[in-house]
Structures are given as structure tokens and as C-alpha cells.
Short mmCIF file of N, CA and C in Angstrom, two decimals:
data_model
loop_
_atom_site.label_atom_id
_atom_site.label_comp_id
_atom_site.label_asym_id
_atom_site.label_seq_id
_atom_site.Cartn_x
_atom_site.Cartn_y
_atom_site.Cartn_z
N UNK A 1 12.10 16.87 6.47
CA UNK A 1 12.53 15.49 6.62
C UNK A 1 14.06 15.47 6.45
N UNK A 2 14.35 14.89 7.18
CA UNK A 2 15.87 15.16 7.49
C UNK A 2 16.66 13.60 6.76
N UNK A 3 18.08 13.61 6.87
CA UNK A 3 18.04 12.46 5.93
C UNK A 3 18.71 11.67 7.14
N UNK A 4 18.56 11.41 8.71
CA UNK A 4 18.55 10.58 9.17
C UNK A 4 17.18 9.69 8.97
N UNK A 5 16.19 10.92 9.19
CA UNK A 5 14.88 9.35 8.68
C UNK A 5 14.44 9.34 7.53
N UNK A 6 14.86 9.89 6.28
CA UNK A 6 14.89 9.12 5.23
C UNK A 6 15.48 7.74 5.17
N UNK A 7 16.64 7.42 5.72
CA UNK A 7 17.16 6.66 5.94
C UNK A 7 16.51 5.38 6.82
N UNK A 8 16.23 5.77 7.86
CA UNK A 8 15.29 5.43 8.61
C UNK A 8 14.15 4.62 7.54
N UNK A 9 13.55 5.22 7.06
CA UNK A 9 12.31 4.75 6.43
C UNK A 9 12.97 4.06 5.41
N UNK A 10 14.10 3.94 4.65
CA UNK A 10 15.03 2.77 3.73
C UNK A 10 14.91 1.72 4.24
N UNK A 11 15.61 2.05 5.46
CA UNK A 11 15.77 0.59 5.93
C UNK A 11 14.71 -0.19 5.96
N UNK A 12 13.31 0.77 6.82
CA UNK A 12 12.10 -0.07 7.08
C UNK A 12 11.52 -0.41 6.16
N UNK A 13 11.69 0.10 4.69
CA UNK A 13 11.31 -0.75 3.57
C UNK A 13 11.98 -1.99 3.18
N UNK A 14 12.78 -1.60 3.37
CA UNK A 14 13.99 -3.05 3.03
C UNK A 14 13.73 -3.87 3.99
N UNK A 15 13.47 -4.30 4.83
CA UNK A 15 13.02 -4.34 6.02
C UNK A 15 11.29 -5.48 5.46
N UNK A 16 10.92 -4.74 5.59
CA UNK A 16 9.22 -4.99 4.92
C UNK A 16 9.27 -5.84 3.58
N UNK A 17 10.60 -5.20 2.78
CA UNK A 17 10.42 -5.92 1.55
C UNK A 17 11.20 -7.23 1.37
N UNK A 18 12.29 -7.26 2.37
CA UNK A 18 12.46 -9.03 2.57
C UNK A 18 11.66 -9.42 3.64
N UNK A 19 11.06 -8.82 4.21
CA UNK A 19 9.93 -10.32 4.61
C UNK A 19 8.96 -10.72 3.64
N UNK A 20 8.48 -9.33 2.69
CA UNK A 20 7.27 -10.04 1.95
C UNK A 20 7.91 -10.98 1.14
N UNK A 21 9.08 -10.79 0.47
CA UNK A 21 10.04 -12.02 -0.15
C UNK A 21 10.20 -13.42 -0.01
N UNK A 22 10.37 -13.34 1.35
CA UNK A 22 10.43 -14.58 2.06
C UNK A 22 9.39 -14.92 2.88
N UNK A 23 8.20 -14.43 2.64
CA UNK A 23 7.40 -15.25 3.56
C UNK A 23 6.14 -15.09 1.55
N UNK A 24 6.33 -14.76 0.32
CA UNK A 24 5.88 -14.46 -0.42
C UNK A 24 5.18 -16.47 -0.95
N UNK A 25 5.08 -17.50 0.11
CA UNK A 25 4.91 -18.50 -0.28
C UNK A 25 3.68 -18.64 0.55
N UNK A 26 3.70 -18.37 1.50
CA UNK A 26 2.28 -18.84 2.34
C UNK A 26 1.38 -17.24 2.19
N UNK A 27 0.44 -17.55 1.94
CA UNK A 27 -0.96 -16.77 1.31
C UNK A 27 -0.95 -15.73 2.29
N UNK A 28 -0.68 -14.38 1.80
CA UNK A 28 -1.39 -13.41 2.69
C UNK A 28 -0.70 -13.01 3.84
N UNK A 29 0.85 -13.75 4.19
CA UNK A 29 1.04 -13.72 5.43
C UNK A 29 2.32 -12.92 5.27
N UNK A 30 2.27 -11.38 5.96
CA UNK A 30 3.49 -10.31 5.09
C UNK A 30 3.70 -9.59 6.52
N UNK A 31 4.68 -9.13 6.34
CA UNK A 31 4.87 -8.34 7.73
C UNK A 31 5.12 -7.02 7.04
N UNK A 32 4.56 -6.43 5.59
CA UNK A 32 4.41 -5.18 5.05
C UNK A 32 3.20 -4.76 5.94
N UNK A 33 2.34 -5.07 6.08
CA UNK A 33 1.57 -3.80 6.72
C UNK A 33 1.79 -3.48 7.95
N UNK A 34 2.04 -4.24 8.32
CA UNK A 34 2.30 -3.95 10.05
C UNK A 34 3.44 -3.23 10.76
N UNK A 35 4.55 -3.18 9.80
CA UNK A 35 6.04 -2.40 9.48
C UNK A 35 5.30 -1.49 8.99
N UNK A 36 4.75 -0.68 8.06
CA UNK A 36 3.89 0.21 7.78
C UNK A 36 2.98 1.11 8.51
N UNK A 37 2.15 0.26 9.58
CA UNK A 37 1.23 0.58 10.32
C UNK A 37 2.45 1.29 11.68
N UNK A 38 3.33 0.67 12.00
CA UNK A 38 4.29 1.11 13.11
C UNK A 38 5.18 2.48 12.40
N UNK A 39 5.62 2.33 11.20
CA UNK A 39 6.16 3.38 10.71
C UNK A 39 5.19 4.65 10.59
N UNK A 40 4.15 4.38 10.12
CA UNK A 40 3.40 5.71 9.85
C UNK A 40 3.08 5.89 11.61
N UNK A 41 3.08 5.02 12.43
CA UNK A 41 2.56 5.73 13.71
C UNK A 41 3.92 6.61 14.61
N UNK A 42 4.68 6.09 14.37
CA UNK A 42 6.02 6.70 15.08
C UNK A 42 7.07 7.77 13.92
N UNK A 43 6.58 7.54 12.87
CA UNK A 43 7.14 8.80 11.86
C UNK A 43 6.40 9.37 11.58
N UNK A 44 4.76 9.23 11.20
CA UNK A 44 4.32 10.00 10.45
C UNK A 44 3.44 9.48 9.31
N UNK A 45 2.31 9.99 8.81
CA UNK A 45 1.68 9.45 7.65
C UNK A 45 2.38 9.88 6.81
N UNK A 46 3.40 10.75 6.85
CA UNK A 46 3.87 11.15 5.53
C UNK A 46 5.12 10.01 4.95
N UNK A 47 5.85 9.37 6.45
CA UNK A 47 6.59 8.45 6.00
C UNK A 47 6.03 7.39 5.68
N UNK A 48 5.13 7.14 6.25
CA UNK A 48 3.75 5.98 5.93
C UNK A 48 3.70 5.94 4.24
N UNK A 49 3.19 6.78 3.19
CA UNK A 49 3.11 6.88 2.41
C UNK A 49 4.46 6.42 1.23
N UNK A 50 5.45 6.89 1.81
CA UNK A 50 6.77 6.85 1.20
C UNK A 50 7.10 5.24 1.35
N UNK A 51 6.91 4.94 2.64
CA UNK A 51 6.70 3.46 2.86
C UNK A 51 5.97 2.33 1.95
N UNK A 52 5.31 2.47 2.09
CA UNK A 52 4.28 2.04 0.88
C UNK A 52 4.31 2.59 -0.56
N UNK A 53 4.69 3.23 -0.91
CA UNK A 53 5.22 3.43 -2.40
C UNK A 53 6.60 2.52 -2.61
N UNK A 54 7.72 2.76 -1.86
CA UNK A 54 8.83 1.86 -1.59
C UNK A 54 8.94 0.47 -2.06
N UNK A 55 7.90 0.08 -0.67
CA UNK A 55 8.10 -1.32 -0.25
C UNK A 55 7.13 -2.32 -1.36
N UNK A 56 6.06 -1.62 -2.15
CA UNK A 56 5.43 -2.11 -3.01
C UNK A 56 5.80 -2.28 -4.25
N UNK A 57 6.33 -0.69 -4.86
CA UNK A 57 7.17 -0.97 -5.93
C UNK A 57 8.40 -1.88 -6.52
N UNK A 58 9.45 -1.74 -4.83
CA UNK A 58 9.88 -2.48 -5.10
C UNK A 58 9.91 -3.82 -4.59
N UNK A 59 9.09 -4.52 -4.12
CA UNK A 59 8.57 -5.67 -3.74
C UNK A 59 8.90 -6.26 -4.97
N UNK A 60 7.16 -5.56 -5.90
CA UNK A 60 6.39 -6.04 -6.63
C UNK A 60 8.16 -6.34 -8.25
N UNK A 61 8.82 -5.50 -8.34
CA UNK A 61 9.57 -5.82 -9.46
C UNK A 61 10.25 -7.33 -8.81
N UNK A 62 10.30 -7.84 -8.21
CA UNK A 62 10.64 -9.46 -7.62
C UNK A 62 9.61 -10.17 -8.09
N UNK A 63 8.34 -9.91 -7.27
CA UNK A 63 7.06 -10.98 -7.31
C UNK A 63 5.88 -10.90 -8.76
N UNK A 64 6.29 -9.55 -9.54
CA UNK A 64 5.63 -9.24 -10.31
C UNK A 64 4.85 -8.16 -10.09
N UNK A 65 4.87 -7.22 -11.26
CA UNK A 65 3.95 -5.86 -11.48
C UNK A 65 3.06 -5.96 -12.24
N UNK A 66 1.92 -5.14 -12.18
CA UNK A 66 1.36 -5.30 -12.44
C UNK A 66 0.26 -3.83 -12.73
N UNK A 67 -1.42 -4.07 -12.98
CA UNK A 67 -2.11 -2.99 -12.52
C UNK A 67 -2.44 -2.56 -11.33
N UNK A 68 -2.31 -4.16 -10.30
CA UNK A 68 -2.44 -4.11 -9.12
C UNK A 68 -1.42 -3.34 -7.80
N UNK A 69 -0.53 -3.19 -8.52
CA UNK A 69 0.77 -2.36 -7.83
C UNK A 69 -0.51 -1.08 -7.55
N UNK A 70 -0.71 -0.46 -8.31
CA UNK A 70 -1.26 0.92 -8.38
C UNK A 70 -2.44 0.91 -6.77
N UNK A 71 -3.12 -0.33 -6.65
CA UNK A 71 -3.72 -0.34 -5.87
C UNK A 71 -2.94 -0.99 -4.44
N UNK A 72 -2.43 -2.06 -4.52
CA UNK A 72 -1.79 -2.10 -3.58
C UNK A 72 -0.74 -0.77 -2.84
N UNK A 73 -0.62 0.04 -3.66
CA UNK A 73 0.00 1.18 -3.09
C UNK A 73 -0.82 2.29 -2.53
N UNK A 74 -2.15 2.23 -2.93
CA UNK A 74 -2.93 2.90 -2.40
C UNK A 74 -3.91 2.61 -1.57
N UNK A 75 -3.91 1.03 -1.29
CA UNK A 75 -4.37 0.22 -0.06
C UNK A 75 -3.43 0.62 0.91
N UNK A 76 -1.79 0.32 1.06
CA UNK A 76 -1.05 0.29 1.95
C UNK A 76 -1.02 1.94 2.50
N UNK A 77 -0.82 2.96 1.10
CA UNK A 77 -0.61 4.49 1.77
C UNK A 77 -1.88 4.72 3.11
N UNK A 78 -3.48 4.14 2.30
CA UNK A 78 -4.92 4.61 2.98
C UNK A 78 -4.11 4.01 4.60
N UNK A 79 -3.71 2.50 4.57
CA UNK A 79 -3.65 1.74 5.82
C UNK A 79 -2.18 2.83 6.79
N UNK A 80 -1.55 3.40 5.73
CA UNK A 80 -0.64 4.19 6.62
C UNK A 80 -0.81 5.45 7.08
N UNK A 81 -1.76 6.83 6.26
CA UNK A 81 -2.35 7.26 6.58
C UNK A 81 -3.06 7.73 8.06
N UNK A 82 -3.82 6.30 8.09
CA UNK A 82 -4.15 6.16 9.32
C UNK A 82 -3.73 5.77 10.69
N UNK A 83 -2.75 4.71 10.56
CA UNK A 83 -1.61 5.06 11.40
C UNK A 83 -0.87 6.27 11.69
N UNK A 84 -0.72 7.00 10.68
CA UNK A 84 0.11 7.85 11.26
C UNK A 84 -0.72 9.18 11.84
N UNK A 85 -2.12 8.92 11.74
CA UNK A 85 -2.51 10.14 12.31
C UNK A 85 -3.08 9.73 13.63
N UNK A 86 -3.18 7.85 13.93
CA UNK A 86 -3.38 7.79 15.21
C UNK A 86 -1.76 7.81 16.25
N UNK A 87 -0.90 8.20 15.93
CA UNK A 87 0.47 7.93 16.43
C UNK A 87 0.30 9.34 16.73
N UNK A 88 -0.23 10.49 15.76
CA UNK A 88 -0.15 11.79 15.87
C UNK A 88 -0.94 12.68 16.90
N UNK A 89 -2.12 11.79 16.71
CA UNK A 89 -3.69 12.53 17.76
C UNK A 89 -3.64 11.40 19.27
N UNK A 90 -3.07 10.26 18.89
CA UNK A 90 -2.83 9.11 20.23
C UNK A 90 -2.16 8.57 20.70
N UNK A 91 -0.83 9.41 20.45
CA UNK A 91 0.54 8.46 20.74
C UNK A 91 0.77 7.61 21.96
N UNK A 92 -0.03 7.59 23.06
CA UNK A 92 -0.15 6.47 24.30
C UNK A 92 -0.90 5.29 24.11
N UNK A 93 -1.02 4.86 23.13
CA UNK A 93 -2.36 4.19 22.79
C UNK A 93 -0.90 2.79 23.06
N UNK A 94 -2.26 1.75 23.81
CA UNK A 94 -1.13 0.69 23.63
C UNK A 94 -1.39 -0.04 22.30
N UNK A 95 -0.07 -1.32 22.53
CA UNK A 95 0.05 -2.00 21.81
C UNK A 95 -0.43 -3.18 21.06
N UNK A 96 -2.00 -3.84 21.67
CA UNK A 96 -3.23 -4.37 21.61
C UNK A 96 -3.98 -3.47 20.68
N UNK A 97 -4.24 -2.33 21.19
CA UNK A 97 -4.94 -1.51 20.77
C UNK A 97 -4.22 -1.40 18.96
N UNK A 98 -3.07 -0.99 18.39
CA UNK A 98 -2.55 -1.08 17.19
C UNK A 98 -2.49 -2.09 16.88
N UNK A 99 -2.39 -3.31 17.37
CA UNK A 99 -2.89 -4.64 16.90
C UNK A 99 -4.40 -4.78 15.87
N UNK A 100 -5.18 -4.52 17.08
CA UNK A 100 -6.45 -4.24 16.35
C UNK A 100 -7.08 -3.51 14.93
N UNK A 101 -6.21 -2.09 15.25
CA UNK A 101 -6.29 -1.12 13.64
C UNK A 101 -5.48 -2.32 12.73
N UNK A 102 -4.47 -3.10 13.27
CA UNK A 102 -3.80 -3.36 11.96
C UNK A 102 -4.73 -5.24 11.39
N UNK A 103 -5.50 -5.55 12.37
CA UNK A 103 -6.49 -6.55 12.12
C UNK A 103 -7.35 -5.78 11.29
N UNK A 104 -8.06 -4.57 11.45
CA UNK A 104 -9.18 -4.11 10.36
C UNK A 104 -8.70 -3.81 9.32
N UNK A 105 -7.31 -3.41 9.17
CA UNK A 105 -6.34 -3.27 7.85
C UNK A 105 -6.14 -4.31 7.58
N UNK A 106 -5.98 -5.45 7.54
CA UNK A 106 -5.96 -6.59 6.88
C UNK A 106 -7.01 -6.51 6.31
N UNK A 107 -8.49 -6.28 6.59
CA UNK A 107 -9.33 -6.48 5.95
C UNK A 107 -9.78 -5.31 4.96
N UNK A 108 -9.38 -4.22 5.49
CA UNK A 108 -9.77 -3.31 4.52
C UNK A 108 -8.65 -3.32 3.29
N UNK A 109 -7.64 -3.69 3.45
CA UNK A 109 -6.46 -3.94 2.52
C UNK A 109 -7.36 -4.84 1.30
N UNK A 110 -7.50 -5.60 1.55
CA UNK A 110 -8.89 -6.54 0.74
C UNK A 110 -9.49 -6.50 0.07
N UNK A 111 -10.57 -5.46 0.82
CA UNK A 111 -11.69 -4.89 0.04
C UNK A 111 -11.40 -3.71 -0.80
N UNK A 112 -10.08 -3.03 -0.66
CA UNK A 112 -9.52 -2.21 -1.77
C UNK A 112 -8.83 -2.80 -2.96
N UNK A 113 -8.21 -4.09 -2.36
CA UNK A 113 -7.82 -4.81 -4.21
C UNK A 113 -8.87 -5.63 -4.49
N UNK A 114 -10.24 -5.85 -3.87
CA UNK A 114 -11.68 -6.41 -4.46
C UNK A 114 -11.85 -5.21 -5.61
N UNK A 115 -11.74 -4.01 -5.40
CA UNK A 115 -12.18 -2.90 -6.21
C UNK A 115 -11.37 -3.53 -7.41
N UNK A 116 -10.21 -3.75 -7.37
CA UNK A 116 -9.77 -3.80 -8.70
C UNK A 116 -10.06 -5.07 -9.39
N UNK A 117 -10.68 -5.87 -9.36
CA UNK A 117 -11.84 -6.46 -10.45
C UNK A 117 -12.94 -5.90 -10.97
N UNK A 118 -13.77 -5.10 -9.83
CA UNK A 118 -14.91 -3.89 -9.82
C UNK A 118 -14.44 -3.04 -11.53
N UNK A 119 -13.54 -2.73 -11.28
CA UNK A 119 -12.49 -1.56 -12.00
C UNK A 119 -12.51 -2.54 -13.42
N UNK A 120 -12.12 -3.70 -13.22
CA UNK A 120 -11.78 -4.28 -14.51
C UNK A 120 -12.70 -5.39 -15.32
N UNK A 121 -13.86 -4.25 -14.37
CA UNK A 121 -15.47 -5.25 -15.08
C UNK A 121 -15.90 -6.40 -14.81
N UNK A 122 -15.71 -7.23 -13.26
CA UNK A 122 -15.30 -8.23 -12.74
C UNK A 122 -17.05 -7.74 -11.81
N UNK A 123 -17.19 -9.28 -11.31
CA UNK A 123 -18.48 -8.89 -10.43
C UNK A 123 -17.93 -9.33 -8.79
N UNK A 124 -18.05 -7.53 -8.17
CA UNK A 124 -16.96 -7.66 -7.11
C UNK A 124 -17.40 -8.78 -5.92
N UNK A 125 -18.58 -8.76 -6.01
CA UNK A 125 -18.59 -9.68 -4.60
C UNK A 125 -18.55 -10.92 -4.46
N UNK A 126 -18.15 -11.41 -5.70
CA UNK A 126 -17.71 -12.96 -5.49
C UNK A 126 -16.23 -13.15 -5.47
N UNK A 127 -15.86 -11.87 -6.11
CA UNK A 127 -13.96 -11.79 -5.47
C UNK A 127 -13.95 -11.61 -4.15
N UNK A 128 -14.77 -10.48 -3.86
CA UNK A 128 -14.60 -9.94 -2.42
C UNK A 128 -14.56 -11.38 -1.62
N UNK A 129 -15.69 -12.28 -1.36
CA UNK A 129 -15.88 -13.61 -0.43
C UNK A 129 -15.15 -14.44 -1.07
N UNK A 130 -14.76 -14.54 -2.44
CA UNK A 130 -13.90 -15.46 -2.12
C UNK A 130 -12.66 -15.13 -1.77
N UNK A 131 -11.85 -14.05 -1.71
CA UNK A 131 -10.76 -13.93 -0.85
C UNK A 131 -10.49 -12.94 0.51
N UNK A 132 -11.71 -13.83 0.95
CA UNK A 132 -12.21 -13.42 2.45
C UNK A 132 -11.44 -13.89 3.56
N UNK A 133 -11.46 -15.66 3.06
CA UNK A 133 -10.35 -15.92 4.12
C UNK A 133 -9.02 -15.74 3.61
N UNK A 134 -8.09 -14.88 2.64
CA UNK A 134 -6.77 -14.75 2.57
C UNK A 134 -6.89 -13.57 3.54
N UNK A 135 -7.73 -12.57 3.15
CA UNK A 135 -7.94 -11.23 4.05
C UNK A 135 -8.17 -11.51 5.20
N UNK A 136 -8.90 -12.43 6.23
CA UNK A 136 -8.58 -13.34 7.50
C UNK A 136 -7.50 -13.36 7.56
N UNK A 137 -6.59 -14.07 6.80
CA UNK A 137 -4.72 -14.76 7.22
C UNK A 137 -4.37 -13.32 7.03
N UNK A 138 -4.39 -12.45 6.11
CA UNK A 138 -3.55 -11.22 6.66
C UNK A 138 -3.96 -10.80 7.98
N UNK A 139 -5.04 -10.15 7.91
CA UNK A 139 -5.44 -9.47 9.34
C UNK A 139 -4.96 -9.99 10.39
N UNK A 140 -5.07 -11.41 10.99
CA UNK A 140 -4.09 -12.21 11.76
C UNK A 140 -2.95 -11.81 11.71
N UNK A 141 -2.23 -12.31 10.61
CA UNK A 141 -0.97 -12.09 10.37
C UNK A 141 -0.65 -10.45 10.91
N UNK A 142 -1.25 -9.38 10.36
CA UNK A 142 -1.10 -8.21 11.12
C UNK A 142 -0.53 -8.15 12.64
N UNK A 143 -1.74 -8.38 13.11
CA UNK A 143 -1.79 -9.02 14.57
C UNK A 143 -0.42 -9.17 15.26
N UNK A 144 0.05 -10.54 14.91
CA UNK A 144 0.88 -11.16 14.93
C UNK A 144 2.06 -10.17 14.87
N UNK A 145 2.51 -10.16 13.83
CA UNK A 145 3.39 -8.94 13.57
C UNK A 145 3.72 -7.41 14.60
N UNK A 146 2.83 -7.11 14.76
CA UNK A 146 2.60 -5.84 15.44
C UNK A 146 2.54 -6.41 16.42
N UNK A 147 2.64 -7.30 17.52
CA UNK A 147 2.69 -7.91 18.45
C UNK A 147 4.27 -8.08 18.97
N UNK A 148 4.70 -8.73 17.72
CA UNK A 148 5.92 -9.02 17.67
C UNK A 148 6.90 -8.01 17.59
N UNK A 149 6.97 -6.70 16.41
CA UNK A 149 7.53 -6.04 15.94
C UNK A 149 7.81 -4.81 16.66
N UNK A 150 6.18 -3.92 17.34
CA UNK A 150 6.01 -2.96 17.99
C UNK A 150 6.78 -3.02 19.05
N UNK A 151 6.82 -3.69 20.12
CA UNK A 151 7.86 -3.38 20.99
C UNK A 151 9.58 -3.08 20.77
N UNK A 152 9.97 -4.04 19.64
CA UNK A 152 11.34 -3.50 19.01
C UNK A 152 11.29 -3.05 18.53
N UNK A 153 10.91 -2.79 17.42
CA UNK A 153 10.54 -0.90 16.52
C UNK A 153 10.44 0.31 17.46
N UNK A 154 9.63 -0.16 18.80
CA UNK A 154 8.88 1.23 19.49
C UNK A 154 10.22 1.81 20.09
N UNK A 155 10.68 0.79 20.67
CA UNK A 155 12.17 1.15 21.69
C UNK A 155 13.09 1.89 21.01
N UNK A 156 13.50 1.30 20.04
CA UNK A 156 14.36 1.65 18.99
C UNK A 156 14.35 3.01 18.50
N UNK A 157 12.38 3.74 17.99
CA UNK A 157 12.48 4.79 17.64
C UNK A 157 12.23 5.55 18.63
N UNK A 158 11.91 5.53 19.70
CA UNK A 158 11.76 6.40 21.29
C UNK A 158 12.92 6.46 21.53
N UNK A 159 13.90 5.59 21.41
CA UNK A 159 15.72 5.46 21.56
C UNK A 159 16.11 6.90 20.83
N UNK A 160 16.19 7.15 19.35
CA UNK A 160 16.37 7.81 18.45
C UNK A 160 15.94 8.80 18.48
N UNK A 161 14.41 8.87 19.11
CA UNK A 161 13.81 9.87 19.01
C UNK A 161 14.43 10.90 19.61
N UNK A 162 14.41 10.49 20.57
CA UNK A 162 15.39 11.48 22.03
C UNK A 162 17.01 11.94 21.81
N UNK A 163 17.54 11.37 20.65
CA UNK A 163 19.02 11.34 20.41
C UNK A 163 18.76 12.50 19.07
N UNK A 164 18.23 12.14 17.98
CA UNK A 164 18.30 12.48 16.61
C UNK A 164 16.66 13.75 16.40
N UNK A 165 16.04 14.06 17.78
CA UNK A 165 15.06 14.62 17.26
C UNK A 165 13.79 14.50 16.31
N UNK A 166 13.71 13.24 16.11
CA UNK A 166 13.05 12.55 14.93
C UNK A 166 11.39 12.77 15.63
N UNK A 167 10.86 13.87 14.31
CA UNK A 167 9.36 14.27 14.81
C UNK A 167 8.73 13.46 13.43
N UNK A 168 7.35 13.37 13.63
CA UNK A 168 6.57 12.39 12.90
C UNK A 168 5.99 14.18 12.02
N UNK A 169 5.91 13.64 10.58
CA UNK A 169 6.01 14.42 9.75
C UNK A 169 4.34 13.56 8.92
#
């Protein structure tokens, strides 16, 4: 990893972490995963990961830390993960199509901080449904985002790519 995209992946946290800032008023609605989901597909799950340790940690010292950091970081790494190994095994895949993964990541994002009531002796499935529809407004919100974002992110790092050599790690 070279320290043009270390850099690279700074920004896209910083990036991720003032929107969750500023959009940290209406429920659920973050353009962290979807900056996530595009980063791990065009860098790499490994920047994916770094991403999501980043953008959570330091989110969360603004909005508050917690035990839930621990999971939210390991919701976002699982959701980057997988991006980055479909960027790796499918890099033609359109942009509908990553829409979609990042709609089931809204929801699976969810059902991984449902666990942490599970975890803290909580009876999960009345957390789980009741914040069913916030996990709705993300998944949307995903959507949305990656709709919006992917085409200027994509250009940008296909731009770079070709200039700076930047391989997904």
C-alpha cells in the first residue's frame, strides 16, 4: 500500500465522516456505507476495512462511543469485505447492480448491531423489528448514495488508476 492511497482512503474517510456528521439528525440516513461499499470495491477489502475502522472511530468520538463502536466497525468492515471482493472477482458489474449489495447492507448492517442487545442479554427480536424500519431508511439511503456517488468516485479512481497505478489490495 503505497501512500498515495493511504491517502486516498483519508480522504474517503473524512469524506464519509462529515456526511455522517451532518446528515447525523435524520435516522439512519449516512452516506458511510456506501463510500465504504465503493471504496472496498475499487481499492480493495483491505482498504474497506481501514475505512471502516477510520470512519467509525472517528465518527463515533463526535456522536458518541460507545460498546457499539466495536460492532459498528465490524458491521461496516463484514459490509466492506464484501465489496471489495466483488470489485475483485466482478469489476464490470454495473452500477444498479452495487446499488443492490449496498440495499442488503443496509439491512444486514442491522441485524449485526441487533446482536448487540443479544450480547447484552436483551431479547433480540424485538430490537431486531423494531428497528426494522431505520434499517429500511438506511438500505434506501444506500441506494441513493451509490447512485449518486459511484459514478464520481468511479471516474475519479479509473482516472488515478491509470496515472498512479492504484491496484485494489
Amino acid at each position: 500500500m503505497n501512500t498515495y492511497k493511504l491517502t486516498l482512503i483519508a480522504m474517503l474517510a473524512s469524506m464519509a465522516i462529515a456526511g455522517r456528521l451532518v446528515m447525523a439528525n435524520i435516522p439512519n440516513v449516512q452516506p458511510v456505507t456506501a463510500i465504504i461499499i465503493i471504496a472496498g470495491f475499487w481499492l480493495g477489502p483491505l482498504a474497506a476495512v481501514i475505512m471502516a475502522f477510520l470512519t467509525t472511530f472517528l465518527s463515533n468520538v463526535f456522536l458518541g462511543m460507545g460498546y457499539w463502536t466495536i460492532w459498528q466497525i465490524l458491521s461496516w468492515s463484514i459490509i466492506g469485505l464484501g465489496a471489495g471482493l466483488i470489485g475483485k472477482y466482478w469489476a464490470n458489474i454495473p452500477v444498479w447492480m452495487l446499488s443492490i449489495y449496498g440495499f442488503l447492507s443496509g439491512i444486514v448492517y442491522g441485524l449485526i448491531i441487533s446482536f448487540t442487545m443479544r450480547v447484552a442479554g436483551q431479547p433480540f427480536w424485538a430490537y431486531y423489528l423494531a428497528g426494522l424500519p431505520m434499517d429500511l431508511n438506511h438500505a434506501a439511503s444506500n441506494v441513493i448514495f451509490i447512485l449518486v456517488l459511484s459514478p464520481v468516485l468511479g471516474t475519479l479512481f479509473s482516472r488515478y488508476q491509470k496515472k498512479h497505478s492504484l491496484t485494489s489490495v
